[in-house]
Amino acid sequence: MPEPLPETAAICLGEAMIMLAGGPGPLEDVETFRRSVGGAECNVAGGLAALGVPTGWISRLGDDGFGQHVLRDLQARGVDVGGVELDPVRPTALYVKESEDGRSRMHYYRAGSAAAAMDPGFLERPEVSERLKQAKLVHTTGITAAISTTSAEMLERLATEPREFLLSVDLNWRPALWRDRDPEPLWRLLKAADIVLIGADEAEVFAGTGDPDELYERLETPVLVVKDDAHRAMVLEPGGRTEVPALTVDVVETVGAGDAFAAGFLAATLQGLPMTQRLRLGHLNAAAVLTAPEDHAPPPAREVRERLLSCTDEEWAATKIGAA
């Protein structure tokens, strides 16, 4: 008999990459790199699992050492990877982080990757379709819509076919990936979603406006989450607007903070918490990543989370998060 599927309340569908971080200085001078796992959807999957949400990550990886490392890393973080398909020909994608003069620059090597070969038929694999059927929430991003035409078609099918789960989409606008391509498939994906997460700065570039009310009207999504960097985050929904200021944070690295916010907000959504607490958990999770050099980090301890989720607005505003 086949093994029973693990319980999964959330499924994250999208690309994973190996991240190679060098020491300070230009790439041509760096001799040693530190390896870790990155990618928006797998960052969110790990973040959800760390918050106690049974989570699976579905994608394609190269049948290579980097792909095996991604699987081991996510499994160690409590994420189900039984829906992952290994490709014997196409490689696992990677990106290199170059740090110079206190700034980070990313160099991506993802063309022709195993993840880019995802297509609508990928959803029909029993390992994938059965997991999607039992999920309460499925999360993806505009990056997966951008890495190939076939992956965009896959997400359109996911969004338009009858479904029982909530569909969450983080814009994650990457202009370089959409160069010479019409972003209309991404607009359709966002409008079909039940929850849309979007940064005010990226919305300015993508939609020509960062105004939350205008975005809400144009996207027509039931729940719109607008993140305004280090200032605030807000939710617009039929019942009105909820806004929570960001915490004061000793920032080490910003990469991955948006994914961590998404994980916190979606975990609190699945737990049925009030909207203010959903935004607070998003901020708390993001703050943990902002104080770490990697793309992901453990969330604040449970007792810290519980205290700050229920504190007064004045106590929240006075809270500062450091690396310790």
PDB file of C-alpha atoms in Angstrom:
ATOM      1  CA  MET A   1       0.000   0.000   0.000  1.00  0.00           C
ATOM      2  CA  PRO A   2       1.254   3.547  -0.696  1.00  0.00           C
ATOM      3  CA  GLU A   3       2.360   5.554   2.288  1.00  0.00           C
ATOM      4  CA  PRO A   4      -0.292   7.982   3.582  1.00  0.00           C
ATOM      5  CA  LEU A   5       0.325  11.623   2.764  1.00  0.00           C
ATOM      6  CA  PRO A   6       1.655  13.767   5.621  1.00  0.00           C
ATOM      7  CA  GLU A   7      -0.739  16.350   6.979  1.00  0.00           C
ATOM      8  CA  THR A   8      -0.169  19.660   5.206  1.00  0.00           C
ATOM      9  CA  ALA A   9      -2.166  22.781   5.994  1.00  0.00           C
ATOM     10  CA  ALA A  10      -0.065  24.879   3.601  1.00  0.00           C
ATOM     11  CA  ILE A  11       1.660  24.168   0.289  1.00  0.00           C
ATOM     12  CA  CYS A  12       4.274  26.457  -1.234  1.00  0.00           C
ATOM     13  CA  LEU A  13       4.754  26.052  -4.978  1.00  0.00           C
ATOM     14  CA  GLY A  14       7.782  27.549  -6.683  1.00  0.00           C
ATOM     15  CA  GLU A  15      11.487  27.774  -7.302  1.00  0.00           C
ATOM     16  CA  ALA A  16      14.329  27.024  -4.900  1.00  0.00           C
ATOM     17  CA  MET A  17      17.927  28.049  -5.461  1.00  0.00           C
ATOM     18  CA  ILE A  18      21.309  27.491  -3.944  1.00  0.00           C
ATOM     19  CA  MET A  19      22.765  30.727  -2.631  1.00  0.00           C
ATOM     20  CA  LEU A  20      26.538  31.168  -2.613  1.00  0.00           C
ATOM     21  CA  ALA A  21      27.671  34.084  -0.464  1.00  0.00           C
ATOM     22  CA  GLY A  22      31.212  35.322  -0.794  1.00  0.00           C
ATOM     23  CA  GLY A  23      33.283  37.426   1.525  1.00  0.00           C
ATOM     24  CA  PRO A  24      33.531  41.194   1.121  1.00  0.00           C
ATOM     25  CA  GLY A  25      34.894  42.359  -2.206  1.00  0.00           C
ATOM     26  CA  PRO A  26      34.252  41.829  -5.917  1.00  0.00           C
ATOM     27  CA  LEU A  27      33.564  38.300  -7.142  1.00  0.00           C
ATOM     28  CA  GLU A  28      36.853  38.074  -8.998  1.00  0.00           C
ATOM     29  CA  ASP A  29      38.690  38.375  -5.677  1.00  0.00           C
ATOM     30  CA  VAL A  30      36.541  35.976  -3.619  1.00  0.00           C
ATOM     31  CA  GLU A  31      38.028  32.502  -3.102  1.00  0.00           C
ATOM     32  CA  THR A  32      35.559  30.962  -0.636  1.00  0.00           C
ATOM     33  CA  PHE A  33      31.764  30.930  -0.697  1.00  0.00           C
ATOM     34  CA  ARG A  34      29.226  29.957   1.965  1.00  0.00           C
ATOM     35  CA  ARG A  35      26.348  27.806   0.717  1.00  0.00           C
ATOM     36  CA  SER A  36      22.711  28.069   1.785  1.00  0.00           C
ATOM     37  CA  VAL A  37      19.232  27.546   0.354  1.00  0.00           C
ATOM     38  CA  GLY A  38      17.156  30.414  -1.020  1.00  0.00           C
ATOM     39  CA  GLY A  39      14.089  31.014  -3.138  1.00  0.00           C
ATOM     40  CA  ALA A  40      10.901  32.840  -2.205  1.00  0.00           C
ATOM     41  CA  GLU A  41       8.486  29.933  -1.905  1.00  0.00           C
ATOM     42  CA  CYS A  42      10.856  27.624  -0.043  1.00  0.00           C
ATOM     43  CA  ASN A  43      11.714  30.496   2.318  1.00  0.00           C
ATOM     44  CA  VAL A  44       8.011  30.843   3.089  1.00  0.00           C
ATOM     45  CA  ALA A  45       7.634  27.069   3.482  1.00  0.00           C
ATOM     46  CA  GLY A  46      10.440  26.945   6.031  1.00  0.00           C
ATOM     47  CA  GLY A  47       9.013  29.953   7.833  1.00  0.00           C
ATOM     48  CA  LEU A  48       5.559  28.396   8.073  1.00  0.00           C
ATOM     49  CA  ALA A  49       6.960  25.110   9.377  1.00  0.00           C
ATOM     50  CA  ALA A  50       9.024  26.965  11.994  1.00  0.00           C
ATOM     51  CA  LEU A  51       5.791  28.548  13.238  1.00  0.00           C
ATOM     52  CA  GLY A  52       4.164  25.152  13.677  1.00  0.00           C
ATOM     53  CA  VAL A  53       2.151  25.004  10.438  1.00  0.00           C
ATOM     54  CA  PRO A  54       2.311  21.588   8.689  1.00  0.00           C
ATOM     55  CA  THR A  55       3.782  22.651   5.355  1.00  0.00           C
ATOM     56  CA  GLY A  56       4.876  21.106   2.077  1.00  0.00           C
ATOM     57  CA  TRP A  57       7.002  22.552  -0.712  1.00  0.00           C
ATOM     58  CA  ILE A  58       6.375  21.484  -4.311  1.00  0.00           C
ATOM     59  CA  SER A  59       8.727  22.115  -7.207  1.00  0.00           C
ATOM     60  CA  ARG A  60      11.328  20.605  -9.507  1.00  0.00           C
ATOM     61  CA  LEU A  61      15.042  20.332  -8.766  1.00  0.00           C
ATOM     62  CA  GLY A  62      18.028  19.061 -10.672  1.00  0.00           C
ATOM     63  CA  ASP A  63      19.009  15.518  -9.748  1.00  0.00           C
ATOM     64  CA  ASP A  64      22.346  16.860  -8.586  1.00  0.00           C
ATOM     65  CA  GLY A  65      24.187  17.639  -5.378  1.00  0.00           C
ATOM     66  CA  PHE A  66      22.651  21.079  -5.050  1.00  0.00           C
ATOM     67  CA  GLY A  67      19.155  19.604  -5.444  1.00  0.00           C
ATOM     68  CA  GLN A  68      19.867  17.012  -2.767  1.00  0.00           C
ATOM     69  CA  HIS A  69      21.074  19.763  -0.457  1.00  0.00           C
ATOM     70  CA  VAL A  70      17.820  21.714  -0.952  1.00  0.00           C
ATOM     71  CA  LEU A  71      15.810  18.596  -0.059  1.00  0.00           C
ATOM     72  CA  ARG A  72      17.890  17.879   3.041  1.00  0.00           C
ATOM     73  CA  ASP A  73      17.732  21.498   4.190  1.00  0.00           C
ATOM     74  CA  LEU A  74      13.943  21.729   3.916  1.00  0.00           C
ATOM     75  CA  GLN A  75      13.381  18.316   5.478  1.00  0.00           C
ATOM     76  CA  ALA A  76      15.569  19.341   8.414  1.00  0.00           C
ATOM     77  CA  ARG A  77      13.333  22.391   8.849  1.00  0.00           C
ATOM     78  CA  GLY A  78      10.205  20.220   8.968  1.00  0.00           C
ATOM     79  CA  VAL A  79       8.933  20.775   5.420  1.00  0.00           C
ATOM     80  CA  ASP A  80       7.388  17.918   3.429  1.00  0.00           C
ATOM     81  CA  VAL A  81       9.186  17.545   0.063  1.00  0.00           C
ATOM     82  CA  GLY A  82       7.367  14.470  -1.236  1.00  0.00           C
ATOM     83  CA  GLY A  83       5.884  16.488  -4.093  1.00  0.00           C
ATOM     84  CA  VAL A  84       9.276  17.464  -5.531  1.00  0.00           C
ATOM     85  CA  GLU A  85      10.310  16.057  -8.915  1.00  0.00           C
ATOM     86  CA  LEU A  86      13.989  15.525  -9.729  1.00  0.00           C
ATOM     87  CA  ASP A  87      15.186  16.263 -13.262  1.00  0.00           C
ATOM     88  CA  PRO A  88      18.075  14.125 -14.582  1.00  0.00           C
ATOM     89  CA  VAL A  89      19.019  16.715 -17.226  1.00  0.00           C
ATOM     90  CA  ARG A  90      18.266  20.257 -16.055  1.00  0.00           C
ATOM     91  CA  PRO A  91      20.228  21.682 -13.109  1.00  0.00           C
ATOM     92  CA  THR A  92      19.223  23.217  -9.810  1.00  0.00           C
ATOM     93  CA  ALA A  93      19.359  27.000 -10.121  1.00  0.00           C
ATOM     94  CA  LEU A  94      21.729  29.093  -8.047  1.00  0.00           C
ATOM     95  CA  TYR A  95      22.593  32.681  -7.296  1.00  0.00           C
ATOM     96  CA  VAL A  96      25.703  34.357  -5.967  1.00  0.00           C
ATOM     97  CA  LYS A  97      25.664  37.178  -3.436  1.00  0.00           C
ATOM     98  CA  GLU A  98      28.405  39.751  -3.960  1.00  0.00           C
ATOM     99  CA  SER A  99      29.086  42.063  -1.011  1.00  0.00           C
ATOM    100  CA  GLU A 100      31.079  45.227  -1.514  1.00  0.00           C
ATOM    101  CA  ASP A 101      31.146  48.558   0.311  1.00  0.00           C
ATOM    102  CA  GLY A 102      28.388  47.381   2.635  1.00  0.00           C
ATOM    103  CA  ARG A 103      26.002  46.583  -0.207  1.00  0.00           C
ATOM    104  CA  SER A 104      24.853  43.250  -1.614  1.00  0.00           C
ATOM    105  CA  ARG A 105      24.344  42.468  -5.283  1.00  0.00           C
ATOM    106  CA  MET A 106      22.799  39.258  -6.596  1.00  0.00           C
ATOM    107  CA  HIS A 107      23.944  37.345  -9.681  1.00  0.00           C
ATOM    108  CA  TYR A 108      21.404  34.743 -10.870  1.00  0.00           C
ATOM    109  CA  TYR A 109      22.125  31.529 -12.771  1.00  0.00           C
ATOM    110  CA  ARG A 110      18.668  30.074 -13.353  1.00  0.00           C
ATOM    111  CA  ALA A 111      18.169  29.899 -17.138  1.00  0.00           C
ATOM    112  CA  GLY A 112      17.233  26.376 -18.187  1.00  0.00           C
ATOM    113  CA  SER A 113      16.812  25.197 -14.598  1.00  0.00           C
ATOM    114  CA  ALA A 114      14.705  22.237 -13.528  1.00  0.00           C
ATOM    115  CA  ALA A 115      12.183  24.568 -11.861  1.00  0.00           C
ATOM    116  CA  ALA A 116      11.742  26.556 -15.082  1.00  0.00           C
ATOM    117  CA  ALA A 117      10.497  23.363 -16.752  1.00  0.00           C
ATOM    118  CA  MET A 118       7.362  23.242 -14.571  1.00  0.00           C
ATOM    119  CA  ASP A 119       4.222  23.285 -16.716  1.00  0.00           C
ATOM    120  CA  PRO A 120       0.467  22.689 -16.330  1.00  0.00           C
ATOM    121  CA  GLY A 121       0.983  18.929 -16.556  1.00  0.00           C
ATOM    122  CA  PHE A 122       3.165  19.100 -13.449  1.00  0.00           C
ATOM    123  CA  LEU A 123       0.008  19.685 -11.404  1.00  0.00           C
ATOM    124  CA  GLU A 124      -1.377  16.337 -12.585  1.00  0.00           C
ATOM    125  CA  ARG A 125       1.390  14.283 -10.964  1.00  0.00           C
ATOM    126  CA  PRO A 126      -0.299  12.274  -8.167  1.00  0.00           C
ATOM    127  CA  GLU A 127       2.343  13.437  -5.669  1.00  0.00           C
ATOM    128  CA  VAL A 128       1.358  17.016  -6.477  1.00  0.00           C
ATOM    129  CA  SER A 129      -2.396  16.803  -7.069  1.00  0.00           C
ATOM    130  CA  GLU A 130      -3.092  14.864  -3.858  1.00  0.00           C
ATOM    131  CA  ARG A 131      -1.182  17.378  -1.769  1.00  0.00           C
ATOM    132  CA  LEU A 132      -3.016  20.283  -3.362  1.00  0.00           C
ATOM    133  CA  LYS A 133      -6.374  18.620  -2.673  1.00  0.00           C
ATOM    134  CA  GLN A 134      -5.778  18.455   1.068  1.00  0.00           C
ATOM    135  CA  ALA A 135      -4.182  21.894   1.459  1.00  0.00           C
ATOM    136  CA  LYS A 136      -6.001  24.732   3.197  1.00  0.00           C
ATOM    137  CA  LEU A 137      -3.714  27.316   1.630  1.00  0.00           C
ATOM    138  CA  VAL A 138      -1.384  27.353  -1.395  1.00  0.00           C
ATOM    139  CA  HIS A 139       1.245  30.070  -1.710  1.00  0.00           C
ATOM    140  CA  THR A 140       3.261  31.131  -4.736  1.00  0.00           C
ATOM    141  CA  THR A 141       4.908  34.278  -6.118  1.00  0.00           C
ATOM    142  CA  GLY A 142       5.394  36.336  -9.232  1.00  0.00           C
ATOM    143  CA  ILE A 143       8.910  34.938  -9.504  1.00  0.00           C
ATOM    144  CA  THR A 144       7.616  31.481 -10.387  1.00  0.00           C
ATOM    145  CA  ALA A 145       5.275  33.071 -12.927  1.00  0.00           C
ATOM    146  CA  ALA A 146       8.306  34.820 -14.439  1.00  0.00           C
ATOM    147  CA  ILE A 147      10.909  32.069 -14.734  1.00  0.00           C
ATOM    148  CA  SER A 148       9.302  30.553 -17.835  1.00  0.00           C
ATOM    149  CA  THR A 149       6.201  30.710 -19.986  1.00  0.00           C
ATOM    150  CA  THR A 150       5.265  27.158 -18.991  1.00  0.00           C
ATOM    151  CA  SER A 151       5.489  27.890 -15.264  1.00  0.00           C
ATOM    152  CA  ALA A 152       3.231  30.921 -15.770  1.00  0.00           C
ATOM    153  CA  GLU A 153       0.752  28.659 -17.566  1.00  0.00           C
ATOM    154  CA  MET A 154       0.937  26.222 -14.655  1.00  0.00           C
ATOM    155  CA  LEU A 155       0.043  28.949 -12.154  1.00  0.00           C
ATOM    156  CA  GLU A 156      -2.801  30.200 -14.339  1.00  0.00           C
ATOM    157  CA  ARG A 157      -4.262  26.706 -14.335  1.00  0.00           C
ATOM    158  CA  LEU A 158      -3.817  26.488 -10.565  1.00  0.00           C
ATOM    159  CA  ALA A 159      -5.606  29.811 -10.119  1.00  0.00           C
ATOM    160  CA  THR A 160      -8.499  29.292 -12.515  1.00  0.00           C
ATOM    161  CA  GLU A 161      -9.544  25.690 -11.921  1.00  0.00           C
ATOM    162  CA  PRO A 162     -12.040  24.957  -9.102  1.00  0.00           C
ATOM    163  CA  ARG A 163     -10.229  24.803  -5.772  1.00  0.00           C
ATOM    164  CA  GLU A 164     -10.922  24.279  -2.083  1.00  0.00           C
ATOM    165  CA  PHE A 165      -7.817  26.071  -0.801  1.00  0.00           C
ATOM    166  CA  LEU A 166      -7.036  29.746  -0.311  1.00  0.00           C
ATOM    167  CA  LEU A 167      -4.581  30.977  -2.958  1.00  0.00           C
ATOM    168  CA  SER A 168      -1.921  33.377  -1.715  1.00  0.00           C
ATOM    169  CA  VAL A 169       0.330  35.250  -4.143  1.00  0.00           C
ATOM    170  CA  ASP A 170       3.250  37.522  -3.269  1.00  0.00           C
ATOM    171  CA  LEU A 171       3.981  39.880  -6.185  1.00  0.00           C
ATOM    172  CA  ASN A 172       7.793  39.714  -5.857  1.00  0.00           C
ATOM    173  CA  TRP A 173       8.159  41.858  -8.962  1.00  0.00           C
ATOM    174  CA  ARG A 174      11.460  41.183 -10.760  1.00  0.00           C
ATOM    175  CA  PRO A 175      11.655  43.440 -13.848  1.00  0.00           C
ATOM    176  CA  ALA A 176      14.678  41.610 -15.269  1.00  0.00           C
ATOM    177  CA  LEU A 177      12.716  38.355 -15.448  1.00  0.00           C
ATOM    178  CA  TRP A 178       9.885  40.045 -17.363  1.00  0.00           C
ATOM    179  CA  ARG A 179      12.105  41.865 -19.844  1.00  0.00           C
ATOM    180  CA  ASP A 180      10.560  41.648 -23.348  1.00  0.00           C
ATOM    181  CA  ARG A 181       7.550  39.766 -21.908  1.00  0.00           C
ATOM    182  CA  ASP A 182       3.986  40.884 -21.281  1.00  0.00           C
ATOM    183  CA  PRO A 183       3.226  40.794 -17.512  1.00  0.00           C
ATOM    184  CA  GLU A 184      -0.484  40.255 -18.174  1.00  0.00           C
ATOM    185  CA  PRO A 185      -0.307  36.617 -16.872  1.00  0.00           C
ATOM    186  CA  LEU A 186       0.914  38.001 -13.549  1.00  0.00           C
ATOM    187  CA  TRP A 187      -1.967  40.478 -13.394  1.00  0.00           C
ATOM    188  CA  ARG A 188      -4.414  37.606 -13.966  1.00  0.00           C
ATOM    189  CA  LEU A 189      -2.750  35.525 -11.255  1.00  0.00           C
ATOM    190  CA  LEU A 190      -2.965  38.356  -8.726  1.00  0.00           C
ATOM    191  CA  LYS A 191      -6.618  39.052  -9.538  1.00  0.00           C
ATOM    192  CA  ALA A 192      -7.472  35.359  -9.108  1.00  0.00           C
ATOM    193  CA  ALA A 193      -5.810  35.129  -5.679  1.00  0.00           C
ATOM    194  CA  ASP A 194      -7.611  35.183  -2.339  1.00  0.00           C
ATOM    195  CA  ILE A 195      -4.668  36.893  -0.621  1.00  0.00           C
ATOM    196  CA  VAL A 196      -2.184  39.214  -2.351  1.00  0.00           C
ATOM    197  CA  LEU A 197       0.988  40.464  -0.674  1.00  0.00           C
ATOM    198  CA  ILE A 198       2.706  43.418  -2.315  1.00  0.00           C
ATOM    199  CA  GLY A 199       5.405  45.925  -1.427  1.00  0.00           C
ATOM    200  CA  ALA A 200       4.522  49.590  -1.912  1.00  0.00           C
ATOM    201  CA  ASP A 201       7.855  50.249  -3.634  1.00  0.00           C
ATOM    202  CA  GLU A 202       7.540  47.358  -6.110  1.00  0.00           C
ATOM    203  CA  ALA A 203       3.899  48.280  -6.733  1.00  0.00           C
ATOM    204  CA  GLU A 204       5.055  51.695  -7.935  1.00  0.00           C
ATOM    205  CA  VAL A 205       7.143  50.008 -10.621  1.00  0.00           C
ATOM    206  CA  PHE A 206       4.731  47.185 -11.481  1.00  0.00           C
ATOM    207  CA  ALA A 207       1.382  48.955 -11.291  1.00  0.00           C
ATOM    208  CA  GLY A 208       2.394  52.617 -11.475  1.00  0.00           C
ATOM    209  CA  THR A 209       1.050  53.302  -7.982  1.00  0.00           C
ATOM    210  CA  GLY A 210       1.834  52.414  -4.396  1.00  0.00           C
ATOM    211  CA  ASP A 211      -1.463  53.799  -3.094  1.00  0.00           C
ATOM    212  CA  PRO A 212      -3.163  50.963  -1.172  1.00  0.00           C
ATOM    213  CA  ASP A 213      -6.722  52.009  -2.033  1.00  0.00           C
ATOM    214  CA  GLU A 214      -5.957  52.247  -5.748  1.00  0.00           C
ATOM    215  CA  LEU A 215      -4.176  48.876  -5.693  1.00  0.00           C
ATOM    216  CA  TYR A 216      -7.101  47.288  -3.868  1.00  0.00           C
ATOM    217  CA  GLU A 217      -9.528  48.612  -6.463  1.00  0.00           C
ATOM    218  CA  ARG A 218      -7.412  47.485  -9.415  1.00  0.00           C
ATOM    219  CA  LEU A 219      -6.538  44.023  -8.104  1.00  0.00           C
ATOM    220  CA  GLU A 220     -10.056  43.192  -6.851  1.00  0.00           C
ATOM    221  CA  THR A 221      -8.599  40.673  -4.393  1.00  0.00           C
ATOM    222  CA  PRO A 222     -10.488  39.808  -1.178  1.00  0.00           C
ATOM    223  CA  VAL A 223      -7.435  40.452   1.033  1.00  0.00           C
ATOM    224  CA  LEU A 224      -4.640  42.822   0.017  1.00  0.00           C
ATOM    225  CA  VAL A 225      -1.541  43.134   2.205  1.00  0.00           C
ATOM    226  CA  VAL A 226       0.617  46.186   1.445  1.00  0.00           C
ATOM    227  CA  LYS A 227       4.088  46.291   2.987  1.00  0.00           C
ATOM    228  CA  ASP A 228       5.741  49.689   3.251  1.00  0.00           C
ATOM    229  CA  ASP A 229       9.307  48.603   4.023  1.00  0.00           C
ATOM    230  CA  ALA A 230      10.443  49.681   7.493  1.00  0.00           C
ATOM    231  CA  HIS A 231       7.378  51.865   8.096  1.00  0.00           C
ATOM    232  CA  ARG A 232       4.184  49.826   8.263  1.00  0.00           C
ATOM    233  CA  ALA A 233       2.068  47.052   6.817  1.00  0.00           C
ATOM    234  CA  MET A 234      -1.644  47.166   6.225  1.00  0.00           C
ATOM    235  CA  VAL A 235      -4.494  44.927   5.137  1.00  0.00           C
ATOM    236  CA  LEU A 236      -7.378  46.043   2.985  1.00  0.00           C
ATOM    237  CA  GLU A 237     -10.432  43.777   2.948  1.00  0.00           C
ATOM    238  CA  PRO A 238     -14.194  44.157   2.577  1.00  0.00           C
ATOM    239  CA  GLY A 239     -14.478  44.891   6.308  1.00  0.00           C
ATOM    240  CA  GLY A 240     -12.095  47.832   6.147  1.00  0.00           C
ATOM    241  CA  ARG A 241      -8.424  48.570   6.744  1.00  0.00           C
ATOM    242  CA  THR A 242      -6.013  47.397   9.466  1.00  0.00           C
ATOM    243  CA  GLU A 243      -2.568  48.955   9.869  1.00  0.00           C
ATOM    244  CA  VAL A 244       0.387  47.982  12.082  1.00  0.00           C
ATOM    245  CA  PRO A 245       3.684  49.897  12.233  1.00  0.00           C
ATOM    246  CA  ALA A 246       6.924  48.012  11.659  1.00  0.00           C
ATOM    247  CA  LEU A 247       9.259  47.284  14.542  1.00  0.00           C
ATOM    248  CA  THR A 248      12.587  48.998  15.083  1.00  0.00           C
ATOM    249  CA  VAL A 249      15.219  46.481  13.938  1.00  0.00           C
ATOM    250  CA  ASP A 250      19.024  46.287  13.914  1.00  0.00           C
ATOM    251  CA  VAL A 251      19.251  45.279  10.242  1.00  0.00           C
ATOM    252  CA  VAL A 252      22.018  42.927   9.095  1.00  0.00           C
ATOM    253  CA  GLU A 253      20.626  41.861   5.686  1.00  0.00           C
ATOM    254  CA  THR A 254      17.291  42.608   4.025  1.00  0.00           C
ATOM    255  CA  VAL A 255      17.095  39.643   1.610  1.00  0.00           C
ATOM    256  CA  GLY A 256      14.358  37.204   2.651  1.00  0.00           C
ATOM    257  CA  ALA A 257      12.512  39.559   4.991  1.00  0.00           C
ATOM    258  CA  GLY A 258       9.501  39.800   2.686  1.00  0.00           C
ATOM    259  CA  ASP A 259       9.203  36.019   2.557  1.00  0.00           C
ATOM    260  CA  ALA A 260       9.433  35.863   6.344  1.00  0.00           C
ATOM    261  CA  PHE A 261       6.659  38.461   6.646  1.00  0.00           C
ATOM    262  CA  ALA A 262       4.501  36.374   4.325  1.00  0.00           C
ATOM    263  CA  ALA A 263       5.126  33.248   6.413  1.00  0.00           C
ATOM    264  CA  GLY A 264       4.155  35.025   9.616  1.00  0.00           C
ATOM    265  CA  PHE A 265       1.030  36.586   8.144  1.00  0.00           C
ATOM    266  CA  LEU A 266      -0.114  33.339   6.509  1.00  0.00           C
ATOM    267  CA  ALA A 267       0.575  31.258   9.645  1.00  0.00           C
ATOM    268  CA  ALA A 268      -1.559  33.636  11.690  1.00  0.00           C
ATOM    269  CA  THR A 269      -4.242  33.519   8.973  1.00  0.00           C
ATOM    270  CA  LEU A 270      -4.398  29.721   9.159  1.00  0.00           C
ATOM    271  CA  GLN A 271      -4.568  29.982  12.947  1.00  0.00           C
ATOM    272  CA  GLY A 272      -7.556  32.324  12.673  1.00  0.00           C
ATOM    273  CA  LEU A 273      -5.920  35.196  14.565  1.00  0.00           C
ATOM    274  CA  PRO A 274      -7.320  38.744  14.403  1.00  0.00           C
ATOM    275  CA  MET A 275      -5.953  40.872  11.558  1.00  0.00           C
ATOM    276  CA  THR A 276      -3.778  43.028  13.835  1.00  0.00           C
ATOM    277  CA  GLN A 277      -2.052  39.914  15.161  1.00  0.00           C
ATOM    278  CA  ARG A 278      -1.585  38.563  11.629  1.00  0.00           C
ATOM    279  CA  LEU A 279       0.302  41.715  10.699  1.00  0.00           C
ATOM    280  CA  ARG A 280       2.266  41.684  13.947  1.00  0.00           C
ATOM    281  CA  LEU A 281       3.400  38.098  13.403  1.00  0.00           C
ATOM    282  CA  GLY A 282       4.466  39.074   9.889  1.00  0.00           C
ATOM    283  CA  HIS A 283       6.559  41.920  11.292  1.00  0.00           C
ATOM    284  CA  LEU A 284       8.071  39.713  14.014  1.00  0.00           C
ATOM    285  CA  ASN A 285       9.051  36.999  11.569  1.00  0.00           C
ATOM    286  CA  ALA A 286      10.544  39.545   9.178  1.00  0.00           C
ATOM    287  CA  ALA A 287      12.511  41.147  12.009  1.00  0.00           C
ATOM    288  CA  ALA A 288      14.162  37.813  12.822  1.00  0.00           C
ATOM    289  CA  VAL A 289      15.429  37.514   9.232  1.00  0.00           C
ATOM    290  CA  LEU A 290      16.517  41.150   9.077  1.00  0.00           C
ATOM    291  CA  THR A 291      18.915  40.482  11.979  1.00  0.00           C
ATOM    292  CA  ALA A 292      20.486  37.421  10.279  1.00  0.00           C
ATOM    293  CA  PRO A 293      22.920  37.179   7.325  1.00  0.00           C
ATOM    294  CA  GLU A 294      20.968  34.392   5.566  1.00  0.00           C
ATOM    295  CA  ASP A 295      17.689  34.427   3.627  1.00  0.00           C
ATOM    296  CA  HIS A 296      15.874  32.778   6.547  1.00  0.00           C
ATOM    297  CA  ALA A 297      16.162  32.536  10.326  1.00  0.00           C
ATOM    298  CA  PRO A 298      14.278  30.946  13.239  1.00  0.00           C
ATOM    299  CA  PRO A 299      11.328  33.048  14.420  1.00  0.00           C
ATOM    300  CA  PRO A 300      11.432  34.748  17.821  1.00  0.00           C
ATOM    301  CA  ALA A 301      10.830  32.343  20.709  1.00  0.00           C
ATOM    302  CA  ARG A 302       7.200  31.381  21.325  1.00  0.00           C
ATOM    303  CA  GLU A 303       6.981  33.296  24.613  1.00  0.00           C
ATOM    304  CA  VAL A 304       8.314  36.436  22.897  1.00  0.00           C
ATOM    305  CA  ARG A 305       5.810  36.055  20.066  1.00  0.00           C
ATOM    306  CA  GLU A 306       2.884  35.528  22.408  1.00  0.00           C
ATOM    307  CA  ARG A 307       3.831  38.526  24.544  1.00  0.00           C
ATOM    308  CA  LEU A 308       4.222  40.878  21.577  1.00  0.00           C
ATOM    309  CA  LEU A 309       1.125  39.637  19.746  1.00  0.00           C
ATOM    310  CA  SER A 310      -1.000  40.604  22.738  1.00  0.00           C
ATOM    311  CA  CYS A 311       0.838  43.726  23.963  1.00  0.00           C
ATOM    312  CA  THR A 312      -0.552  47.255  23.793  1.00  0.00           C
ATOM    313  CA  ASP A 313       0.053  49.477  20.785  1.00  0.00           C
ATOM    314  CA  GLU A 314       2.409  51.588  22.921  1.00  0.00           C
ATOM    315  CA  GLU A 315       4.456  48.543  23.960  1.00  0.00           C
ATOM    316  CA  TRP A 316       4.587  47.369  20.360  1.00  0.00           C
ATOM    317  CA  ALA A 317       5.847  50.745  19.148  1.00  0.00           C
ATOM    318  CA  ALA A 318       8.578  50.760  21.826  1.00  0.00           C
ATOM    319  CA  THR A 319       9.902  47.289  20.918  1.00  0.00           C
ATOM    320  CA  LYS A 320      13.325  46.971  19.314  1.00  0.00           C
ATOM    321  CA  ILE A 321      14.625  43.739  17.777  1.00  0.00           C
ATOM    322  CA  GLY A 322      18.358  42.991  17.758  1.00  0.00           C
ATOM    323  CA  ALA A 323      20.468  40.035  16.701  1.00  0.00           C
ATOM    324  CA  ALA A 324      20.383  38.631  20.234  1.00  0.00           C
TER     325      ALA A 324
END
